[in-house]
PDB file of C-alpha atoms in Angstrom:
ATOM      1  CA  UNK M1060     -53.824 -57.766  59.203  1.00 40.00           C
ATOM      2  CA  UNK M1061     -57.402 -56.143  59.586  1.00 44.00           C
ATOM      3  CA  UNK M1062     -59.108 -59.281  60.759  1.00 41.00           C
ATOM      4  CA  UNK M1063     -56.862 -59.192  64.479  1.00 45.00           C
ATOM      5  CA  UNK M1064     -58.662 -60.061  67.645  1.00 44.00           C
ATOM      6  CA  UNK M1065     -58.823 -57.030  68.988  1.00 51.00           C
ATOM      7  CA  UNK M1066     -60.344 -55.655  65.831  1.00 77.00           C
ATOM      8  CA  UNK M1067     -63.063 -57.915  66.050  1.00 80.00           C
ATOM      9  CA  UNK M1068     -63.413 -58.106  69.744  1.00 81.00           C
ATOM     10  CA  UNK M1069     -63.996 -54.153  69.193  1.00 83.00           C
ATOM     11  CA  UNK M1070     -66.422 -53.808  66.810  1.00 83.00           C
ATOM     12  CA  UNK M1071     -68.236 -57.206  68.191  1.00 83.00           C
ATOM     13  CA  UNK M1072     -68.957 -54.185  71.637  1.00 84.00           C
ATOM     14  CA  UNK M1073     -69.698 -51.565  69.922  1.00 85.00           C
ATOM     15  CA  UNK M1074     -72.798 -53.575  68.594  1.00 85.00           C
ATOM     16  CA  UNK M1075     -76.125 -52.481  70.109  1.00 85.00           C
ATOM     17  CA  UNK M1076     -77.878 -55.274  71.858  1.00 84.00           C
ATOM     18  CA  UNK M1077     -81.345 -54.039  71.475  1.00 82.00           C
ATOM     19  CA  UNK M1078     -81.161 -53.594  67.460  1.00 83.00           C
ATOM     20  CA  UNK M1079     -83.149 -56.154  65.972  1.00 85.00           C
ATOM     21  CA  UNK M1080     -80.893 -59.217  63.609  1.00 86.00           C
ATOM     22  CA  UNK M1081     -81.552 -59.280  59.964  1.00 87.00           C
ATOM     23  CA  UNK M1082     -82.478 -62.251  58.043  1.00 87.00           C
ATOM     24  CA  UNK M1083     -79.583 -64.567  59.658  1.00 87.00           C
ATOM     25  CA  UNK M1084     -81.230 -64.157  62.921  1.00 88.00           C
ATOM     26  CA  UNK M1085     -77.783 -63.279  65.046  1.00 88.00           C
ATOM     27  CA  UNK M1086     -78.577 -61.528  68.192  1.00 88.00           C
ATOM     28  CA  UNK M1087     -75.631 -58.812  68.998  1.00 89.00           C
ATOM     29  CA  UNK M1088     -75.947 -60.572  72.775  1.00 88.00           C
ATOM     30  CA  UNK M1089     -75.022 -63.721  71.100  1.00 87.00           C
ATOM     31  CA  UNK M1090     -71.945 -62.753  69.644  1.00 85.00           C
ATOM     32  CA  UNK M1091     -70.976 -60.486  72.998  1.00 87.00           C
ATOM     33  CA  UNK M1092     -71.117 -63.355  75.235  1.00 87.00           C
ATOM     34  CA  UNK M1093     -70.142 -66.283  73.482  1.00 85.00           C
ATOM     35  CA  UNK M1094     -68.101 -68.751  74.678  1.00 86.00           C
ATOM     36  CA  UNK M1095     -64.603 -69.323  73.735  1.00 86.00           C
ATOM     37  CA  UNK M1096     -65.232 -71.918  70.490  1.00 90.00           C
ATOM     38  CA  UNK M1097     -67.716 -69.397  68.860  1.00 86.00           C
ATOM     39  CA  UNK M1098     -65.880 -66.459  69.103  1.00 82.00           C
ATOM     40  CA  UNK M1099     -62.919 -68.679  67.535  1.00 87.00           C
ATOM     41  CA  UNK M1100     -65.311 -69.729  64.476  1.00 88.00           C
ATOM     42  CA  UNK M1101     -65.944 -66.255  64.538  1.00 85.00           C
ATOM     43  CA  UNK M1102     -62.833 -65.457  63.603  1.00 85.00           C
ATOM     44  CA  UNK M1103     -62.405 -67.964  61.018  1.00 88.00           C
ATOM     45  CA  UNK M1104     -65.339 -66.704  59.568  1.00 85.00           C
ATOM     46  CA  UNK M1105     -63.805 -63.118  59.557  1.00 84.00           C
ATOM     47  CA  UNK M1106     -60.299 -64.441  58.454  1.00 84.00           C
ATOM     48  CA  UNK M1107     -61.958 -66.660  55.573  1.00 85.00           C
ATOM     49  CA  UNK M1108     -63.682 -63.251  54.369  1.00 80.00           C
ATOM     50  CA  UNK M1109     -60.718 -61.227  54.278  1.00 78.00           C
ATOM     51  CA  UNK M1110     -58.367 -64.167  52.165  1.00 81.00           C
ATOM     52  CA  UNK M1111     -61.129 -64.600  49.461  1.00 80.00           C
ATOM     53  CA  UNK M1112     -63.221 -61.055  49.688  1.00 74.00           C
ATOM     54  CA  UNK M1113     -67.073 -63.155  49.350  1.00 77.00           C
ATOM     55  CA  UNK M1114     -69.053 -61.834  52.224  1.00 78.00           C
ATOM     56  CA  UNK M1115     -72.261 -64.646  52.847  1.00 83.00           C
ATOM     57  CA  UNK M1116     -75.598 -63.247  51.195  1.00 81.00           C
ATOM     58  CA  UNK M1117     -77.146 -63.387  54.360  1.00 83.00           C
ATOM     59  CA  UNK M1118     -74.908 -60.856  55.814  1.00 84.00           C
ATOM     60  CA  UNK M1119     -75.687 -58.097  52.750  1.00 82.00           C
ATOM     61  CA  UNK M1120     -79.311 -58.814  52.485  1.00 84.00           C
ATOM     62  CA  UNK M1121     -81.640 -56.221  54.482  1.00 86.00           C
ATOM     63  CA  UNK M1122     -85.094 -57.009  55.886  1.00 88.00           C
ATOM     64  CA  UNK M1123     -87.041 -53.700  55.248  1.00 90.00           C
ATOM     65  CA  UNK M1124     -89.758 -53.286  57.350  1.00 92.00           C
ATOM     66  CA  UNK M1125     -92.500 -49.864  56.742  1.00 94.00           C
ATOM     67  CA  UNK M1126     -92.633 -47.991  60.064  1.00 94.00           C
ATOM     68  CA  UNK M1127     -95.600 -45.462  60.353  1.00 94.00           C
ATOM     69  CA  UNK M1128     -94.636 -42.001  60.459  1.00 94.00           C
ATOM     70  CA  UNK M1129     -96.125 -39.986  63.823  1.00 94.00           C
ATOM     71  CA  UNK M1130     -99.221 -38.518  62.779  1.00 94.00           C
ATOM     72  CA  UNK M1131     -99.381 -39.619  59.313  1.00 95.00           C
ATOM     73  CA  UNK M1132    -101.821 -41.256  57.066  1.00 95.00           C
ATOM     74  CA  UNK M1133    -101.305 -45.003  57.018  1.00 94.00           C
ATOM     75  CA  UNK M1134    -103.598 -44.923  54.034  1.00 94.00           C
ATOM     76  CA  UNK M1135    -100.614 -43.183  51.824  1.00 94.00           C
ATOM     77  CA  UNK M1136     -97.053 -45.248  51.175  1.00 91.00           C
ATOM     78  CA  UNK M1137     -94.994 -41.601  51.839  1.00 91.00           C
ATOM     79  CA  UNK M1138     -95.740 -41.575  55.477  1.00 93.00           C
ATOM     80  CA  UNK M1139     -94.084 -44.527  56.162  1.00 94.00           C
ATOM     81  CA  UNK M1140     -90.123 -44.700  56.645  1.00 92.00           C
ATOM     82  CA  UNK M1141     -88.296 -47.779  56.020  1.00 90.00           C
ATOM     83  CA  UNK M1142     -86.438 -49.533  58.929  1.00 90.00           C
ATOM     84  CA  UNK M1143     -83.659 -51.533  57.100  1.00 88.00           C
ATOM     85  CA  UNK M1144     -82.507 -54.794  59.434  1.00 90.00           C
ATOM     86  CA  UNK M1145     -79.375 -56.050  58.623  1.00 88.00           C
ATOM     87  CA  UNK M1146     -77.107 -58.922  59.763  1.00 90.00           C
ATOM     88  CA  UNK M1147     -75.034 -58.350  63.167  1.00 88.00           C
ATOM     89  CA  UNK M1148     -72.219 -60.055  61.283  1.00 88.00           C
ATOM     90  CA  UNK M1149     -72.444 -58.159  58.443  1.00 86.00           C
ATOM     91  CA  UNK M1150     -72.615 -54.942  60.472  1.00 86.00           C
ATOM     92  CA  UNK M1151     -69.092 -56.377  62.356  1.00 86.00           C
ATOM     93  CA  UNK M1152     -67.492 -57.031  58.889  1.00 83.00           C
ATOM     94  CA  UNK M1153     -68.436 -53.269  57.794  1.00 83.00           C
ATOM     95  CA  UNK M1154     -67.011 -51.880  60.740  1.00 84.00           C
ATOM     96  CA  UNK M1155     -63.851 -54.174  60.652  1.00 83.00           C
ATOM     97  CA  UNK M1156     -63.470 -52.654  56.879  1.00 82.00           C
ATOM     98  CA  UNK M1157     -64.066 -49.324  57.810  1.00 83.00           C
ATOM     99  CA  UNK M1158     -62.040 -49.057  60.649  1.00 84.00           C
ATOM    100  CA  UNK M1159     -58.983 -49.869  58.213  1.00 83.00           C
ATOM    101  CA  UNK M1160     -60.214 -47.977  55.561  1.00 84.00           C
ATOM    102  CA  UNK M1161     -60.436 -44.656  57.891  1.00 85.00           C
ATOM    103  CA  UNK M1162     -57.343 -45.884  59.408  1.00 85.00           C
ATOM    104  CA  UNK M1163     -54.903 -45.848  55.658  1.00 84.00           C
ATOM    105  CA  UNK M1164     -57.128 -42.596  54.856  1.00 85.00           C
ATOM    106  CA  UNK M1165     -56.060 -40.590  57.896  1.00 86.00           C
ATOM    107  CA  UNK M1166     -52.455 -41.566  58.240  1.00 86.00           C
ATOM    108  CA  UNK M1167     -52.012 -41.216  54.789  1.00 84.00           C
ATOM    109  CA  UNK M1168     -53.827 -37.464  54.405  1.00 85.00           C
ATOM    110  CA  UNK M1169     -55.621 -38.836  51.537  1.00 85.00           C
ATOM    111  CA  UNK M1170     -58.817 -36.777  53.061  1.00 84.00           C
ATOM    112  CA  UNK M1171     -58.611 -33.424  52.164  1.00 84.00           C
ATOM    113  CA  UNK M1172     -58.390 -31.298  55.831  1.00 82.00           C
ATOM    114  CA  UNK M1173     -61.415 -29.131  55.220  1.00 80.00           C
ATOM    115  CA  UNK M1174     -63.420 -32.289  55.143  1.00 82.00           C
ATOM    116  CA  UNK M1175     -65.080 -32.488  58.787  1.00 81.00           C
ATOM    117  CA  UNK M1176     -68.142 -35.155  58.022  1.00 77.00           C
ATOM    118  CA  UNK M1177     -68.078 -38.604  58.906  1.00 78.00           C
ATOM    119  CA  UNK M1178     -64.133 -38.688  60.172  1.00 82.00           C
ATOM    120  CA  UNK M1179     -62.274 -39.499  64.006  1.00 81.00           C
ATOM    121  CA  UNK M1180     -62.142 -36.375  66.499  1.00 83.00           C
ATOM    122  CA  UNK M1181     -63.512 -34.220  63.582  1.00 84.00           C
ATOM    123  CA  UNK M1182     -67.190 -32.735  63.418  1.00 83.00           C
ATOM    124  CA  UNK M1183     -69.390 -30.634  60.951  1.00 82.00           C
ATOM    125  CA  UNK M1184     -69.982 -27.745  63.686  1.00 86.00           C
ATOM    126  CA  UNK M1185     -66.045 -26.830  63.073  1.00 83.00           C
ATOM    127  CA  UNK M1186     -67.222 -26.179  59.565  1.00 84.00           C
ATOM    128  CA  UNK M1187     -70.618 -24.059  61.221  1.00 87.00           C
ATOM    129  CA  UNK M1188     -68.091 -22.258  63.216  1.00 88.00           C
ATOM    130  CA  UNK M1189     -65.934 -21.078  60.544  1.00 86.00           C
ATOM    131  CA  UNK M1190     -68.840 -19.816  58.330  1.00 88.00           C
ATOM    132  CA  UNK M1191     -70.471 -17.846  61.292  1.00 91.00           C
ATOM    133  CA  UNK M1192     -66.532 -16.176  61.370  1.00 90.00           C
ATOM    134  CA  UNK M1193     -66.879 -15.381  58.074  1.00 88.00           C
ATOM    135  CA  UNK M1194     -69.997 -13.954  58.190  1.00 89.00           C
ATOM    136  CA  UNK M1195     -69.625 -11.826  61.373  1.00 89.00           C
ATOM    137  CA  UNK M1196     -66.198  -9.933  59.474  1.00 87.00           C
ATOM    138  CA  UNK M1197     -66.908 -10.257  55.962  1.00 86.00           C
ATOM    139  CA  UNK M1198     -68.586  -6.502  56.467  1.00 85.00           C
ATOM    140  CA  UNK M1199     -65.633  -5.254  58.839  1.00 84.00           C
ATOM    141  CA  UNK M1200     -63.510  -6.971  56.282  1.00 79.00           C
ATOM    142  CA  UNK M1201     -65.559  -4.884  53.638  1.00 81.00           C
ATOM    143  CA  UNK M1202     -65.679  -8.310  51.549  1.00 81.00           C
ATOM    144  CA  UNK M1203     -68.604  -9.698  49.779  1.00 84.00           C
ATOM    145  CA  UNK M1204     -69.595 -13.269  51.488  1.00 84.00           C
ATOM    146  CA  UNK M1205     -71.154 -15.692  48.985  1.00 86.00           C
ATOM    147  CA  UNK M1206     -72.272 -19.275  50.270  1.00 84.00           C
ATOM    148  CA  UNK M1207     -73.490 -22.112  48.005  1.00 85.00           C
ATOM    149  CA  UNK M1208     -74.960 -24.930  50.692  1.00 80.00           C
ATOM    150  CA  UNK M1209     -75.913 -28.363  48.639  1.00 81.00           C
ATOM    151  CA  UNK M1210     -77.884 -31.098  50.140  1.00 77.00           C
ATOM    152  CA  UNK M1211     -77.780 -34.052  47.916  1.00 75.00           C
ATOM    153  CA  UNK M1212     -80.840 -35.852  48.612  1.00 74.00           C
ATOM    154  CA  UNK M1213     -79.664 -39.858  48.670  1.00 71.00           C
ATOM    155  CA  UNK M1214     -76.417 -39.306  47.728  1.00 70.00           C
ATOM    156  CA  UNK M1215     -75.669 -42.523  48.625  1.00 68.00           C
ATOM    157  CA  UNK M1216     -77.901 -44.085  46.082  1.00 70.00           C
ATOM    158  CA  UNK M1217     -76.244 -41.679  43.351  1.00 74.00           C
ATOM    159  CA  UNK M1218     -73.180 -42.338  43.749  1.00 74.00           C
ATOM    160  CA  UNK M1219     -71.495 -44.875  40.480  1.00 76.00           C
ATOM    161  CA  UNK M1220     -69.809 -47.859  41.308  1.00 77.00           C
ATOM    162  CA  UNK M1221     -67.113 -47.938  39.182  1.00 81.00           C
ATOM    163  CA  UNK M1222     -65.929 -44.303  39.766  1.00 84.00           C
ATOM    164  CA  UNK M1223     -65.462 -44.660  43.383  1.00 81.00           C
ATOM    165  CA  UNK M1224     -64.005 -48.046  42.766  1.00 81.00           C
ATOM    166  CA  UNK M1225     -61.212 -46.301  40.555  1.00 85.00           C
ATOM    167  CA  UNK M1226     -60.825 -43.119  43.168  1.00 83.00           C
ATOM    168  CA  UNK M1227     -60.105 -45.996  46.138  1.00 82.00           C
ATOM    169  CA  UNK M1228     -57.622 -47.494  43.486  1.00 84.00           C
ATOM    170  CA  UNK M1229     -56.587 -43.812  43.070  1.00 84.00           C
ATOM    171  CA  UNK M1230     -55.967 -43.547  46.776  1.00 81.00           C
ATOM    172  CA  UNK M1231     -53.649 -46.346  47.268  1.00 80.00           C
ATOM    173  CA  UNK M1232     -56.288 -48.391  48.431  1.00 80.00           C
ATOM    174  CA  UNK M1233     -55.124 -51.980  47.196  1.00 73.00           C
ATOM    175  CA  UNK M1234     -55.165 -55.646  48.186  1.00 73.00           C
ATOM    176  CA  UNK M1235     -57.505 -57.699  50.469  1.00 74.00           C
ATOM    177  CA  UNK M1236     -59.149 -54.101  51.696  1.00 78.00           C
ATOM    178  CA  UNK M1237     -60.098 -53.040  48.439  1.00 79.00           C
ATOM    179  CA  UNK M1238     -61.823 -56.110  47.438  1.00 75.00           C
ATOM    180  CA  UNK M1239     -63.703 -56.270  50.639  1.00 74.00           C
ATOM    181  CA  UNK M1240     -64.653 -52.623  49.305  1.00 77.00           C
ATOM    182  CA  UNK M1241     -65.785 -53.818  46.186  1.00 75.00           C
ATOM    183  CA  UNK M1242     -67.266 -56.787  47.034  1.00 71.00           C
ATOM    184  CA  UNK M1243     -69.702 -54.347  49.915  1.00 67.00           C
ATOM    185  CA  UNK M1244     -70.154 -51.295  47.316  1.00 68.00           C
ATOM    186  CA  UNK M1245     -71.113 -54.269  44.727  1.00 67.00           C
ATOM    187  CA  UNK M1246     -73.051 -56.927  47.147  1.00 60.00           C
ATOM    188  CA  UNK M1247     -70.829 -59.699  45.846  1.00 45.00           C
ATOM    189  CA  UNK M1248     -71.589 -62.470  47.695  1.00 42.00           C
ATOM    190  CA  UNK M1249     -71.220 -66.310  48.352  1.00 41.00           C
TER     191      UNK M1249
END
Protein backbone atom coordinates (compact mmCIF):
# COMPACT_ATOMS: atom_id res chain seq x y z
CA UNK A 1 0.00 0.00 0.00
CA UNK A 2 1.23 3.59 -1.08
CA UNK A 3 -0.68 5.45 1.57
CA UNK A 4 1.81 3.72 4.68
CA UNK A 5 2.89 5.94 7.51
CA UNK A 6 6.09 6.27 6.70
CA UNK A 7 5.15 7.35 3.22
CA UNK A 8 3.28 10.08 4.47
CA UNK A 9 5.33 10.92 7.45
CA UNK A 10 8.08 11.41 4.55
CA UNK A 11 6.73 13.50 2.20
CA UNK A 12 4.72 15.49 5.16
CA UNK A 13 9.14 16.66 5.95
CA UNK A 14 10.12 17.15 2.92
CA UNK A 15 7.48 20.05 2.77
CA UNK A 16 9.00 23.55 2.93
CA UNK A 17 7.70 25.53 5.82
CA UNK A 18 8.17 28.91 4.39
CA UNK A 19 6.11 28.19 0.98
CA UNK A 20 3.02 29.97 1.16
CA UNK A 21 -0.65 27.42 1.41
CA UNK A 22 -2.95 27.58 -1.49
CA UNK A 23 -6.55 28.25 -1.29
CA UNK A 24 -7.18 25.60 1.70
CA UNK A 25 -5.01 27.67 3.84
CA UNK A 26 -2.76 24.54 5.35
CA UNK A 27 0.47 25.75 6.67
CA UNK A 28 3.34 22.93 5.97
CA UNK A 29 4.20 23.76 9.97
CA UNK A 30 0.77 22.62 10.67
CA UNK A 31 0.90 19.38 9.28
CA UNK A 32 4.80 18.86 10.64
CA UNK A 33 3.86 19.31 14.12
CA UNK A 34 0.56 18.12 14.64
CA UNK A 35 -0.51 16.26 17.30
CA UNK A 36 -1.26 12.67 17.29
CA UNK A 37 -5.32 12.86 16.25
CA UNK A 38 -4.51 15.10 13.16
CA UNK A 39 -1.88 13.30 11.76
CA UNK A 40 -4.35 10.16 12.20
CA UNK A 41 -7.22 12.13 10.18
CA UNK A 42 -4.48 12.75 8.05
CA UNK A 43 -4.16 9.54 7.16
CA UNK A 44 -7.68 8.78 6.70
CA UNK A 45 -7.79 11.48 4.48
CA UNK A 46 -4.83 9.95 2.45
CA UNK A 47 -6.26 6.33 2.77
CA UNK A 48 -9.90 7.60 1.68
CA UNK A 49 -8.06 9.13 -1.53
CA UNK A 50 -6.27 6.18 -2.51
CA UNK A 51 -9.69 3.57 -2.13
CA UNK A 52 -11.89 5.95 -4.29
CA UNK A 53 -9.10 8.04 -6.49
CA UNK A 54 -11.28 11.82 -5.90
CA UNK A 55 -8.66 14.16 -4.66
CA UNK A 56 -10.77 17.43 -2.81
CA UNK A 57 -10.92 20.51 -5.32
CA UNK A 58 -9.24 22.47 -2.91
CA UNK A 59 -6.18 20.44 -3.07
CA UNK A 60 -5.90 20.80 -7.24
CA UNK A 61 -6.92 24.35 -7.41
CA UNK A 62 -3.84 26.92 -7.67
CA UNK A 63 -3.90 30.54 -6.46
CA UNK A 64 -1.81 32.37 -9.19
CA UNK A 65 -0.43 35.34 -8.08
CA UNK A 66 1.70 37.97 -10.94
CA UNK A 67 5.18 38.54 -9.49
CA UNK A 68 7.12 41.52 -11.12
CA UNK A 69 10.01 40.57 -13.04
CA UNK A 70 13.52 42.49 -11.79
CA UNK A 71 13.80 45.41 -13.83
CA UNK A 72 10.83 45.11 -15.91
CA UNK A 73 7.98 47.23 -16.94
CA UNK A 74 5.02 46.72 -14.64
CA UNK A 75 3.10 48.59 -17.28
CA UNK A 76 3.38 45.33 -19.75
CA UNK A 77 1.63 41.72 -18.62
CA UNK A 78 5.09 39.76 -20.10
CA UNK A 79 7.25 40.99 -17.33
CA UNK A 80 5.45 39.45 -14.82
CA UNK A 81 5.92 35.59 -13.90
CA UNK A 82 3.25 33.70 -12.32
CA UNK A 83 3.76 32.26 -8.77
CA UNK A 84 1.29 29.26 -8.68
CA UNK A 85 0.21 28.44 -4.74
CA UNK A 86 -1.03 25.24 -4.27
CA UNK A 87 -2.44 23.15 -1.38
CA UNK A 88 0.24 21.55 1.17
CA UNK A 89 -2.03 18.51 1.03
CA UNK A 90 -2.26 18.35 -2.38
CA UNK A 91 1.51 18.78 -2.76
CA UNK A 92 1.79 15.55 -0.02
CA UNK A 93 -0.70 13.50 -2.18
CA UNK A 94 1.55 14.28 -5.43
CA UNK A 95 4.54 13.26 -3.81
CA UNK A 96 2.92 10.12 -2.14
CA UNK A 97 1.88 9.23 -5.99
CA UNK A 98 5.04 9.94 -7.35
CA UNK A 99 7.13 8.31 -5.06
CA UNK A 100 5.25 4.96 -6.15
CA UNK A 101 5.06 5.81 -9.52
CA UNK A 102 9.08 6.34 -9.73
CA UNK A 103 9.27 3.48 -7.46
CA UNK A 104 7.23 0.56 -10.16
CA UNK A 105 9.15 2.65 -13.01
CA UNK A 106 12.66 1.99 -11.73
CA UNK A 107 12.38 -1.53 -10.47
CA UNK A 108 10.61 -2.44 -13.35
CA UNK A 109 13.21 -0.70 -16.13
CA UNK A 110 10.25 0.70 -17.74
CA UNK A 111 12.54 4.06 -18.15
CA UNK A 112 14.68 3.73 -20.87
CA UNK A 113 18.60 4.00 -19.26
CA UNK A 114 19.70 6.91 -21.39
CA UNK A 115 16.99 8.89 -19.74
CA UNK A 116 18.90 11.03 -16.94
CA UNK A 117 16.08 13.97 -16.25
CA UNK A 118 13.88 14.03 -13.45
CA UNK A 119 14.90 10.29 -11.97
CA UNK A 120 16.71 8.97 -8.27
CA UNK A 121 20.71 9.16 -8.19
CA UNK A 122 20.55 10.12 -11.95
CA UNK A 123 21.33 13.74 -13.38
CA UNK A 124 21.34 15.58 -16.84
CA UNK A 125 25.23 16.53 -16.51
CA UNK A 126 25.90 12.55 -17.12
CA UNK A 127 24.21 13.24 -20.40
CA UNK A 128 26.62 16.82 -20.76
CA UNK A 129 29.45 14.58 -20.01
CA UNK A 130 28.95 12.08 -22.60
CA UNK A 131 28.38 14.66 -25.42
CA UNK A 132 31.60 16.67 -24.47
CA UNK A 133 33.28 12.77 -25.00
CA UNK A 134 31.90 12.67 -28.11
CA UNK A 135 32.85 15.77 -29.23
CA UNK A 136 36.49 15.82 -27.98
CA UNK A 137 37.12 12.17 -30.25
CA UNK A 138 34.69 12.40 -32.89
CA UNK A 139 37.84 14.12 -34.97
CA UNK A 140 40.49 11.51 -33.54
CA UNK A 141 37.76 9.06 -34.27
CA UNK A 142 37.65 10.73 -37.84
CA UNK A 143 33.67 10.58 -37.41
CA UNK A 144 31.26 13.24 -38.28
CA UNK A 145 29.38 14.47 -34.87
CA UNK A 146 25.82 15.68 -35.53
CA UNK A 147 23.67 16.97 -32.46
CA UNK A 148 19.95 17.88 -32.64
CA UNK A 149 19.22 19.71 -28.97
CA UNK A 150 15.18 20.38 -28.60
CA UNK A 151 13.76 22.55 -25.97
CA UNK A 152 10.09 22.15 -25.91
CA UNK A 153 8.83 25.28 -24.60
CA UNK A 154 5.79 24.14 -21.99
CA UNK A 155 5.91 20.79 -22.71
CA UNK A 156 3.96 20.18 -19.96
CA UNK A 157 1.01 22.05 -21.25
CA UNK A 158 1.40 20.04 -24.68
CA UNK A 159 1.37 17.06 -23.64
CA UNK A 160 -2.49 14.95 -24.48
CA UNK A 161 -4.22 13.40 -21.83
CA UNK A 162 -5.35 10.44 -23.16
CA UNK A 163 -2.02 9.34 -24.78
CA UNK A 164 -0.08 9.37 -21.67
CA UNK A 165 -3.02 7.85 -19.94
CA UNK A 166 -2.75 4.78 -22.44
CA UNK A 167 1.38 4.74 -22.28
CA UNK A 168 0.95 4.43 -18.11
CA UNK A 169 -1.64 1.62 -19.02
CA UNK A 170 1.11 0.53 -21.47
CA UNK A 171 3.61 0.41 -18.66
CA UNK A 172 1.87 -1.81 -16.31
CA UNK A 173 0.74 0.97 -14.44
CA UNK A 174 -2.76 -0.34 -13.10
CA UNK A 175 -5.08 -0.16 -10.09
CA UNK A 176 -5.51 2.47 -7.30
CA UNK A 177 -2.05 4.26 -8.71
CA UNK A 178 -3.25 4.75 -12.02
CA UNK A 179 -6.43 6.34 -11.12
CA UNK A 180 -4.77 8.63 -8.71
CA UNK A 181 -2.76 9.38 -12.08
CA UNK A 182 -5.68 10.09 -13.93
CA UNK A 183 -7.64 11.68 -11.62
CA UNK A 184 -4.16 14.47 -11.10
CA UNK A 185 -3.35 14.56 -15.05
CA UNK A 186 -7.34 15.17 -15.38
CA UNK A 187 -8.15 17.43 -12.07
CA UNK A 188 -10.95 15.06 -11.16
CA UNK A 189 -12.10 16.07 -8.11
CA UNK A 190 -14.72 15.80 -5.21
Amino acid sequence: MVHGPTNIKLAIQQLKNRKSPGEDQIHAGFLKHAGKEARTSVRMWFQKIWETGFVPSLWIKAVLVPVLKNGKDPKSTASYRLISLTSIMGKSTERIINTKLNWLLETNNIIANGQAGFRIHRSTSEHIAKFSHFIKHAPDNKRILTAVIIDFKSAYDSVWNETLQLKLVRSGIRSNLLQRLESFISHTAC
